[in-house]
Tab-separated table of C-alpha atoms and ligand atoms in Angstrom:
chain	number	residue	atom	x	y	z
L	1007	MET	CA	0.342	-0.183	0.085
L	1008	ILE	CA	1.376	2.876	-0.805
L	1009	TYR	CA	0.145	6.711	0.073
L	1010	LEU	CA	1.183	9.858	-1.597
L	1011	HIS	CA	0.775	13.458	-0.045
L	1012	VAL	CA	-0.571	16.193	-2.948
L	1013	PRO	CA	-0.176	19.404	-0.644
L	1014	PHE	CA	-1.620	22.185	-3.107
L	1015	CYS	CA	-5.668	23.686	-3.284
L	1016	LYS	CA	-6.293	26.689	-4.782
L	1017	SER	CA	-8.174	27.914	-1.906
L	1018	ARG	CA	-9.137	26.688	1.492
L	1019	CYS	CA	-12.275	25.794	2.835
L	1020	VAL	CA	-13.279	26.917	5.632
L	1021	TYR	CA	-13.752	24.609	7.495
L	1022	CYS	CA	-10.134	22.316	6.689
L	1023	ASP	CA	-6.881	21.825	8.876
L	1024	PHE	CA	-5.152	19.922	6.588
L	1025	PHE	CA	-1.440	20.484	5.363
L	1026	SER	CA	-1.777	22.715	2.479
L	1027	THR	CA	-0.668	25.668	-0.134
L	1028	THR	CA	-2.148	27.928	-2.793
L	1029	ASN	CA	0.509	28.977	-3.909
L	1030	GLY	CA	0.906	24.957	-5.502
L	1031	PRO	CA	2.104	26.411	-9.214
L	1032	ALA	CA	5.366	27.469	-7.754
L	1033	TRP	CA	5.713	24.785	-6.297
L	1034	HIS	CA	4.787	21.413	-8.782
L	1035	GLU	CA	7.700	20.730	-10.777
L	1036	ARG	CA	10.464	20.503	-7.311
L	1037	TYR	CA	7.801	19.519	-5.064
L	1038	MET	CA	7.537	16.220	-7.413
L	1039	GLU	CA	11.313	15.777	-7.792
L	1040	ALA	CA	11.013	15.729	-3.986
L	1041	VAL	CA	8.488	12.503	-3.678
L	1042	LEU	CA	10.183	11.146	-6.807
L	1043	ARG	CA	13.871	11.354	-4.763
L	1044	GLU	CA	12.230	9.994	-1.444
L	1045	ALA	CA	10.749	7.233	-3.085
L	1046	GLU	CA	13.563	6.698	-4.860
L	1047	GLN	CA	15.174	6.617	-1.173
L	1048	ARG	CA	12.772	4.381	0.871
L	1049	ARG	CA	13.217	1.292	-2.840
L	1050	ASP	CA	13.228	-1.461	0.152
L	1051	GLU	CA	10.222	-0.218	2.199
L	1052	LEU	CA	8.372	0.533	-0.959
L	1053	GLY	CA	9.231	-3.118	-2.040
L	1054	ARG	CA	7.812	-4.326	1.912
L	1055	ALA	CA	5.663	-3.087	1.152
L	1056	ARG	CA	3.393	-3.989	-2.579
L	1057	ALA	CA	2.758	-2.202	-4.233
L	1058	ASP	CA	-1.549	-3.142	-4.642
L	1059	THR	CA	-2.866	-0.338	-3.873
L	1060	ILE	CA	-2.164	3.318	-4.367
L	1061	TYR	CA	-4.274	6.037	-2.637
L	1062	ILE	CA	-2.816	9.953	-4.025
L	1063	GLY	CA	-4.979	12.448	-1.586
L	1064	GLY	CA	-4.909	15.563	-0.346
L	1065	GLY	CA	-4.526	18.445	-0.283
L	1066	THR	CA	-6.293	18.613	-3.362
L	1067	PRO	CA	-4.122	16.137	-6.113
L	1068	SER	CA	-6.233	16.950	-9.292
L	1069	GLN	CA	-4.432	20.526	-8.605
L	1070	LEU	CA	-1.420	18.969	-10.036
L	1071	PRO	CA	-1.266	19.081	-13.461
L	1072	PRO	CA	-1.574	15.375	-15.510
L	1073	ALA	CA	1.970	15.218	-16.686
L	1074	LEU	CA	3.793	15.252	-12.995
L	1075	LEU	CA	0.977	12.699	-12.058
L	1076	GLN	CA	2.612	10.069	-15.630
L	1077	CYS	CA	5.581	10.776	-14.099
L	1078	PHE	CA	5.570	9.522	-11.133
L	1079	PHE	CA	3.929	6.410	-11.593
L	1080	GLU	CA	6.346	5.263	-14.516
L	1081	ARG	CA	8.853	6.705	-11.366
L	1082	LEU	CA	7.612	4.772	-9.151
L	1083	ASP	CA	6.690	1.974	-11.564
L	1084	ALA	CA	11.088	1.713	-11.726
L	1085	GLN	CA	10.992	1.686	-7.964
L	1086	CYS	CA	8.662	-1.634	-7.180
L	1087	SER	CA	6.196	-2.717	-9.884
L	1088	LEU	CA	3.242	-1.576	-9.961
L	1089	SER	CA	2.149	-4.849	-11.778
L	1090	ALA	CA	0.387	-6.212	-8.052
L	1091	LEU	CA	-2.235	-2.847	-8.424
L	1092	GLN	CA	-5.796	-3.738	-7.682
L	1093	GLU	CA	-6.935	-0.465	-7.043
L	1094	CYS	CA	-5.547	3.625	-7.736
L	1095	THR	CA	-7.651	5.155	-5.980
L	1096	VAL	CA	-6.761	9.609	-6.246
L	1097	GLU	CA	-9.051	12.968	-4.726
L	1098	ALA	CA	-9.804	15.256	-6.972
L	1099	ASN	CA	-12.087	18.138	-6.407
L	1100	PRO	CA	-15.443	18.640	-8.799
L	1101	ASP	CA	-14.264	21.715	-11.049
L	1102	ASP	CA	-11.065	20.344	-11.417
L	1103	VAL	CA	-12.647	17.417	-13.406
L	1104	THR	CA	-12.657	18.805	-17.145
L	1105	PRO	CA	-12.556	16.796	-20.324
L	1106	GLU	CA	-9.180	17.424	-20.403
L	1107	TRP	CA	-7.693	16.589	-16.966
L	1108	VAL	CA	-10.127	12.905	-17.543
L	1109	SER	CA	-8.351	12.184	-20.550
L	1110	ALA	CA	-4.785	12.892	-18.991
L	1111	LEU	CA	-6.136	10.321	-16.085
L	1112	LYS	CA	-6.274	7.566	-18.636
L	1113	ASP	CA	-2.832	7.379	-18.864
L	1114	THR	CA	-1.908	6.832	-15.217
L	1115	PRO	CA	-3.487	3.678	-13.672
L	1116	VAL	CA	-5.289	5.522	-11.611
L	1117	ASN	CA	-8.986	3.155	-12.215
L	1118	ARG	CA	-10.811	5.209	-8.842
L	1119	VAL	CA	-11.892	8.687	-8.548
L	1120	SER	CA	-12.993	10.213	-5.046
L	1121	MET	CA	-14.997	13.132	-5.342
L	1122	GLY	CA	-14.906	15.632	-2.553
L	1123	VAL	CA	-18.570	16.918	-3.558
L	1124	GLN	CA	-19.971	17.678	0.022
L	1125	SER	CA	-22.661	18.668	-0.781
L	1126	LEU	CA	-25.241	19.048	-3.619
L	1127	ASN	CA	-27.122	22.169	-1.997
L	1128	ASP	CA	-25.688	25.158	-3.603
L	1129	GLY	CA	-25.948	27.716	-0.160
L	1130	VAL	CA	-24.056	24.751	1.942
L	1131	LEU	CA	-21.057	24.272	-0.527
L	1132	GLY	CA	-20.600	28.490	-0.366
L	1133	PHE	CA	-20.621	28.653	2.481
L	1134	LEU	CA	-18.634	25.524	3.343
L	1135	GLY	CA	-16.483	27.712	0.289
L	1136	ARG	CA	-15.946	25.079	-1.906
L	1137	ARG	CA	-15.017	25.921	-4.988
L	1138	HIS	CA	-17.730	23.582	-7.527
L	1139	THR	CA	-21.536	24.453	-7.563
L	1140	ALA	CA	-23.667	21.602	-7.491
L	1141	LYS	CA	-24.046	21.095	-11.540
L	1142	GLN	CA	-20.164	20.269	-11.673
L	1143	ALA	CA	-20.211	17.520	-9.243
L	1144	LEU	CA	-23.481	16.061	-11.506
L	1145	GLU	CA	-21.278	17.573	-14.455
L	1146	ALA	CA	-18.022	16.105	-13.545
L	1147	LEU	CA	-19.377	11.807	-12.438
L	1148	ASP	CA	-20.899	12.139	-15.756
L	1149	LEU	CA	-16.958	12.918	-18.087
L	1150	LEU	CA	-15.576	9.990	-15.578
L	1151	ARG	CA	-18.456	6.996	-16.334
L	1152	GLY	CA	-18.674	9.064	-18.977
L	1153	ALA	CA	-15.026	7.943	-19.875
L	1154	GLY	CA	-15.265	4.854	-18.454
L	1155	TYR	CA	-14.056	4.902	-14.353
L	1156	GLU	CA	-17.204	3.383	-12.533
L	1157	ASN	CA	-15.526	3.169	-9.190
L	1158	ILE	CA	-16.449	6.497	-8.396
L	1159	SER	CA	-16.485	7.528	-4.296
L	1160	LEU	CA	-17.847	10.643	-3.287
L	1161	ASP	CA	-17.066	12.677	0.457
L	1162	LEU	CA	-20.370	14.260	1.757
L	1163	MET	CA	-20.291	16.321	5.259
L	1164	PHE	CA	-23.213	16.887	7.583
L	1165	GLY	CA	-23.478	18.171	10.845
L	1166	LEU	CA	-22.600	21.406	9.433
L	1167	PRO	CA	-23.981	25.435	10.807
L	1168	GLY	CA	-27.698	26.311	9.667
L	1169	GLN	CA	-27.593	22.767	8.287
L	1170	ASN	CA	-31.950	20.889	9.375
L	1171	ILE	CA	-32.902	17.773	8.984
L	1172	SER	CA	-35.013	17.992	6.232
L	1173	GLN	CA	-32.128	19.999	4.174
L	1174	TRP	CA	-29.789	16.484	5.316
L	1175	GLU	CA	-32.635	14.376	4.016
L	1176	GLU	CA	-33.093	16.116	0.576
L	1177	ASN	CA	-28.893	16.030	0.305
L	1178	VAL	CA	-28.781	12.008	1.270
L	1179	LYS	CA	-31.835	11.501	-1.017
L	1180	ALA	CA	-30.323	13.627	-4.204
L	1181	MET	CA	-26.303	12.093	-3.021
L	1182	LEU	CA	-27.393	8.161	-3.588
L	1183	GLU	CA	-29.677	9.318	-7.036
L	1184	VAL	CA	-27.058	9.363	-8.750
L	1185	SER	CA	-25.766	5.817	-7.491
L	1186	ALA	CA	-21.879	6.264	-7.186
L	1187	PRO	CA	-20.670	2.957	-5.981
L	1188	HIS	CA	-19.141	4.159	-2.418
L	1189	LEU	CA	-20.020	6.957	-0.069
L	1190	SER	CA	-18.122	8.251	2.558
L	1191	ALA	CA	-19.480	10.799	5.233
L	1192	TYR	CA	-17.896	13.392	8.231
L	1193	ALA	CA	-20.329	14.260	10.422
L	1194	LEU	CA	-18.340	18.234	11.347
L	1195	GLN	CA	-14.693	18.201	13.633
L	1196	LEU	CA	-14.540	22.348	14.004
L	1197	GLU	CA	-11.224	22.069	14.369
L	1198	GLU	CA	-9.788	25.429	16.188
L	1199	GLY	CA	-8.077	27.733	14.062
L	1200	THR	CA	-10.528	27.651	10.919
L	1201	LEU	CA	-11.798	30.644	9.611
L	1202	LEU	CA	-15.744	29.019	10.306
L	1203	ALA	CA	-14.068	28.460	13.977
L	1204	LYS	CA	-14.026	32.373	14.034
L	1205	ARG	CA	-16.968	33.012	12.468
L	1206	LEU	CA	-18.959	30.444	15.324
L	1207	ALA	CA	-16.827	32.869	17.202
L	1208	GLN	CA	-17.868	36.070	15.739
L	1209	ASP	CA	-21.660	35.552	14.645
L	1210	LYS	CA	-24.295	34.430	17.491
L	1211	THR	CA	-26.607	33.737	14.441
L	1212	LEU	CA	-24.760	31.178	13.130
L	1213	ARG	CA	-25.840	27.466	15.397
L	1214	LEU	CA	-24.201	24.237	14.742
L	1215	PRO	CA	-26.181	22.269	15.240
L	1216	SER	CA	-27.472	20.058	18.364
L	1217	ASP	CA	-25.477	16.341	19.299
L	1218	ASP	CA	-28.695	14.720	19.013
L	1219	GLU	CA	-29.883	16.501	15.158
L	1220	VAL	CA	-26.859	14.998	14.549
L	1221	ALA	CA	-27.430	11.526	14.976
L	1222	GLU	CA	-30.764	12.581	13.630
L	1223	MET	CA	-28.779	12.966	10.144
L	1224	TYR	CA	-26.677	10.104	11.264
L	1225	ASP	CA	-29.193	7.722	11.398
L	1226	PHE	CA	-31.129	9.414	8.351
L	1227	LEU	CA	-27.817	8.204	6.526
L	1228	VAL	CA	-27.099	5.284	7.474
L	1229	ARG	CA	-31.141	4.059	6.518
L	1230	ALA	CA	-31.033	5.453	3.336
L	1231	ALA	CA	-27.620	3.835	2.093
L	1232	ARG	CA	-28.746	0.789	3.654
L	1233	ASP	CA	-32.354	0.875	1.071
L	1234	ALA	CA	-29.888	2.016	-1.426
L	1235	GLY	CA	-28.073	-0.588	-1.576
L	1236	MET	CA	-25.501	0.236	0.340
L	1237	GLU	CA	-23.136	-1.717	3.041
L	1238	HIS	CA	-22.551	0.472	5.909
L	1239	TYR	CA	-18.803	-1.790	6.170
L	1240	GLU	CA	-16.716	1.269	8.586
L	1241	ILE	CA	-18.076	3.813	10.804
L	1242	SER	CA	-18.403	6.765	8.008
L	1243	ASN	CA	-18.100	4.674	4.978
L	1244	PHE	CA	-20.818	2.842	2.566
L	1245	ALA	CA	-20.022	1.155	0.007
L	1246	LYS	CA	-22.177	-1.569	-3.206
L	1247	PRO	CA	-21.146	-4.941	-2.805
L	1248	GLY	CA	-18.068	-5.096	-4.081
L	1249	TYR	CA	-16.496	-1.246	-3.453
L	1250	ARG	CA	-15.337	-1.179	-0.762
L	1251	ALA	CA	-12.473	0.561	-0.383
L	1252	GLN	CA	-9.320	-1.208	-0.418
L	1253	HIS	CA	-7.099	1.476	0.051
L	1254	ASN	CA	-8.962	2.348	3.487
L	1255	SER	CA	-9.605	-1.369	4.320
L	1256	GLY	CA	-5.856	-1.973	4.679
L	1257	TYR	CA	-5.577	0.489	7.314
L	1258	TRP	CA	-8.160	-1.267	8.970
L	1259	LYS	CA	-6.599	-4.455	9.359
L	1260	GLY	CA	-3.212	-3.018	10.321
L	1261	LEU	CA	-1.246	-2.814	7.312
L	1262	PRO	CA	1.985	-2.016	6.221
L	1263	TYR	CA	1.790	1.043	3.657
L	1264	VAL	CA	4.086	3.847	2.344
L	1265	GLY	CA	3.278	7.880	2.859
L	1266	LEU	CA	5.491	10.281	0.447
L	1267	GLY	CA	5.793	13.282	0.051
L	1268	PRO	CA	5.227	16.407	3.048
L	1269	GLY	CA	3.255	14.995	5.519
L	1270	ALA	CA	2.831	11.936	5.207
L	1271	HIS	CA	2.863	9.060	7.464
L	1272	SER	CA	3.552	5.277	6.827
L	1273	TYR	CA	3.532	2.313	9.530
L	1274	ASP	CA	5.928	-0.966	9.006
L	1275	GLY	CA	2.888	-2.838	9.993
L	1276	ALA	CA	3.943	-4.372	13.679
L	1277	PHE	CA	5.365	-1.410	15.847
L	1278	CYS	CA	6.993	0.938	13.810
L	1279	ARG	CA	5.064	4.158	12.499
L	1280	ARG	CA	6.705	7.815	10.897
L	1281	TRP	CA	6.282	10.601	9.325
L	1282	ASN	CA	7.162	12.620	6.950
L	1283	LEU	CA	7.233	16.498	8.403
L	1284	GLY	CA	5.166	18.728	6.907
L	1285	SER	CA	7.410	21.887	5.314
L	1286	LEU	CA	7.184	21.506	1.984
L	1287	GLU	CA	9.767	24.150	1.639
L	1288	ASP	CA	12.355	21.400	3.754
L	1289	TYR	CA	10.368	18.821	1.904
L	1290	CYS	CA	11.918	19.753	-1.834
L	1291	ASN	CA	14.984	21.578	-0.347
L	1292	ALA	CA	16.697	18.693	1.900
L	1293	PRO	CA	18.595	15.771	1.207
L	1294	SER	CA	15.932	13.702	2.514
L	1295	ALA	CA	13.167	14.309	3.296
L	1296	PRO	CA	13.500	15.187	7.098
L	1297	PHE	CA	11.073	12.438	9.458
L	1298	GLU	CA	9.868	11.328	12.622
L	1299	GLU	CA	9.031	7.407	14.030
L	1300	GLU	CA	7.752	6.075	17.213
L	1301	VAL	CA	8.295	2.315	18.433
L	1302	LEU	CA	5.235	1.350	18.971
L	1303	THR	CA	4.453	-0.242	22.691
L	1304	GLU	CA	3.046	-3.443	23.277
L	1305	GLU	CA	-0.283	-0.897	24.966
L	1306	GLU	CA	-0.254	1.125	22.107
L	1307	ARG	CA	-0.709	-1.735	19.240
L	1308	TYR	CA	-3.460	-3.195	21.032
L	1309	ASN	CA	-5.787	0.293	21.051
L	1310	GLU	CA	-3.982	0.447	17.660
L	1311	THR	CA	-6.036	-3.445	16.926
L	1312	VAL	CA	-8.685	-2.406	19.036
L	1313	MET	CA	-9.629	0.971	17.344
L	1314	THR	CA	-9.324	-0.131	13.155
L	1315	ARG	CA	-11.173	-3.047	13.622
L	1316	LEU	CA	-13.395	-2.094	15.555
L	1317	ARG	CA	-14.371	0.672	13.248
L	1318	THR	CA	-15.966	-1.432	10.114
L	1319	SER	CA	-18.009	-4.087	10.015
L	1320	ASP	CA	-15.732	-6.772	9.292
L	1321	GLY	CA	-14.991	-6.479	13.535
L	1322	LEU	CA	-12.535	-7.018	16.308
L	1323	ASN	CA	-11.160	-10.991	15.241
L	1324	LEU	CA	-10.811	-11.769	19.442
L	1325	ALA	CA	-7.980	-14.290	17.732
L	1326	GLU	CA	-5.906	-11.458	17.202
L	1327	LEU	CA	-5.085	-10.645	20.942
L	1328	ASP	CA	-3.055	-12.785	23.518
L	1329	GLU	CA	-5.103	-14.864	26.559
L	1330	LYS	CA	-4.850	-11.705	28.388
L	1331	ARG	CA	-5.931	-9.006	25.995
L	1332	ARG	CA	-9.045	-11.439	24.751
L	1333	ASN	CA	-10.150	-11.576	29.148
L	1334	ASP	CA	-9.733	-8.157	29.255
L	1335	THR	CA	-11.696	-7.145	25.855
L	1336	LEU	CA	-14.190	-9.404	26.316
L	1337	LYS	CA	-14.333	-7.327	29.881
L	1338	THR	CA	-15.076	-4.061	29.004
L	1339	ALA	CA	-17.025	-5.665	25.629
L	1340	LYS	CA	-19.338	-6.342	28.801
L	1341	PRO	CA	-21.636	-3.672	29.863
L	1342	HIS	CA	-21.554	-2.805	25.886
L	1343	LEU	CA	-23.397	-6.285	24.861
L	1344	LYS	CA	-26.053	-5.745	27.350
L	1345	ARG	CA	-26.546	-3.023	26.248
L	1346	GLY	CA	-27.099	-4.329	22.278
L	1347	MET	CA	-24.511	-1.139	20.917
L	1348	MET	CA	-22.097	-4.211	20.494
L	1349	MET	CA	-22.304	-7.659	18.776
L	1350	LEU	CA	-19.936	-11.239	19.814
L	1351	GLU	CA	-20.467	-13.993	17.119
L	1352	GLU	CA	-17.960	-17.094	17.050
L	1353	GLY	CA	-15.861	-14.726	18.085
L	1354	VAL	CA	-15.638	-11.752	16.935
L	1355	LEU	CA	-16.721	-8.423	18.713
L	1356	ARG	CA	-18.485	-5.727	17.007
L	1357	PHE	CA	-20.387	-3.082	16.778
L	1358	SER	CA	-24.242	-3.274	16.497
L	1359	GLU	CA	-25.475	-0.646	13.484
L	1360	GLN	CA	-27.211	1.171	16.763
L	1361	GLY	CA	-24.222	1.190	18.531
L	1362	PHE	CA	-21.909	3.052	15.531
L	1363	PHE	CA	-22.904	6.140	15.670
L	1364	VAL	CA	-21.563	6.431	19.594
L	1365	SER	CA	-18.862	3.814	19.019
L	1366	ASN	CA	-16.085	6.810	19.723
L	1367	ASP	CA	-17.346	7.093	23.211
L	1368	ILE	CA	-17.267	2.890	23.541
L	1369	ILE	CA	-14.561	2.357	22.047
L	1370	SER	CA	-12.492	5.398	24.035
L	1371	ASP	CA	-13.492	2.701	27.027
L	1372	PHE	CA	-10.709	-0.139	26.037
L	1373	MET	CA	-8.342	1.932	25.375
L	1374	LEU	CA	-4.429	1.846	27.550
U	2443	SF4	S1	-9.526	21.564	-0.875
U	2443	SF4	FE1	-9.129	19.335	0.620
U	2443	SF4	S2	-7.725	19.929	1.502
U	2443	SF4	FE2	-7.879	21.907	0.165
U	2443	SF4	S3	-8.901	23.310	1.745
U	2443	SF4	FE3	-10.907	22.214	1.289
U	2443	SF4	S4	-10.745	19.970	2.567
U	2443	SF4	FE4	-8.957	20.826	3.469
């Protein structure tokens, strides 16, 4: 599994605190040179991590000139063969999805596109500072489908200021109507220092939906997606049969991955996590990408295993744990099993549909 972080955005959305710069064109070439240098220096790790899935995320990867994307794949193929590649995803903003961009994408191994649609309501999109309209999102979807891309994921957000249940229901219905095979839906997390946090502090007429309203929105989404034939396979993810995100599923199974690019994280699948530091300037100028790493303790590994496995409908197979941890885990799970928030079947612990929404609170009970 390989991840590439593309830290460029054309403009900043009001809620976002991800690392990215809006001064991309000045950096594109130097950035790609640095990525290719990093790939060469980490050739052994790339070989060990297997290139069966590649995920190009950001930032806004669709802001990167397609020729540089093509160059990335060609050079990566020389470091670690891409012959076993099954899923190759690129994130895109709908307004970047032009006929030229889609046609250039066809010359890469990309076979899955994840589009940051977020909403099909123009008022909401404008408020969030997104650059596209609902019409552009639908046109982008048509363009991709016309070019043969069927494996498309759409992102959507809920729990937004001023959003009410009926608006959300309309939005979900419109999203499901376009019948993309994969949806990722995230409740807004208000991050300190973002433009949105400042606006909410200044404008007392702006109100975030209550926890109960957010729970109702989530509940509606879960039921509507299920009625549309989608499997709710992870807290925030829904897929039609055969369209689960393989790359992200790998994260949740604890598989090793190599992250390239500034701020990208890597994991050896056992003990060690590393992350490149976030400065684009340092990343491009240093002879090798500056990074930090940590060796996970046994407790941290347990926490990660529980946290990632329980996020999914596949759940946590207790056979993964040694006897002591297994017994402790069962003890912690007991009250949640009793309340119907969790289920235990054939040695696998998982959330019930009802438990999924409060899973963060419940998972914290298991943490050491
Ligand atoms: S496009 Fe994505 S990464 Fe860029 S500012 Fe908006 S939400 Fe953040």
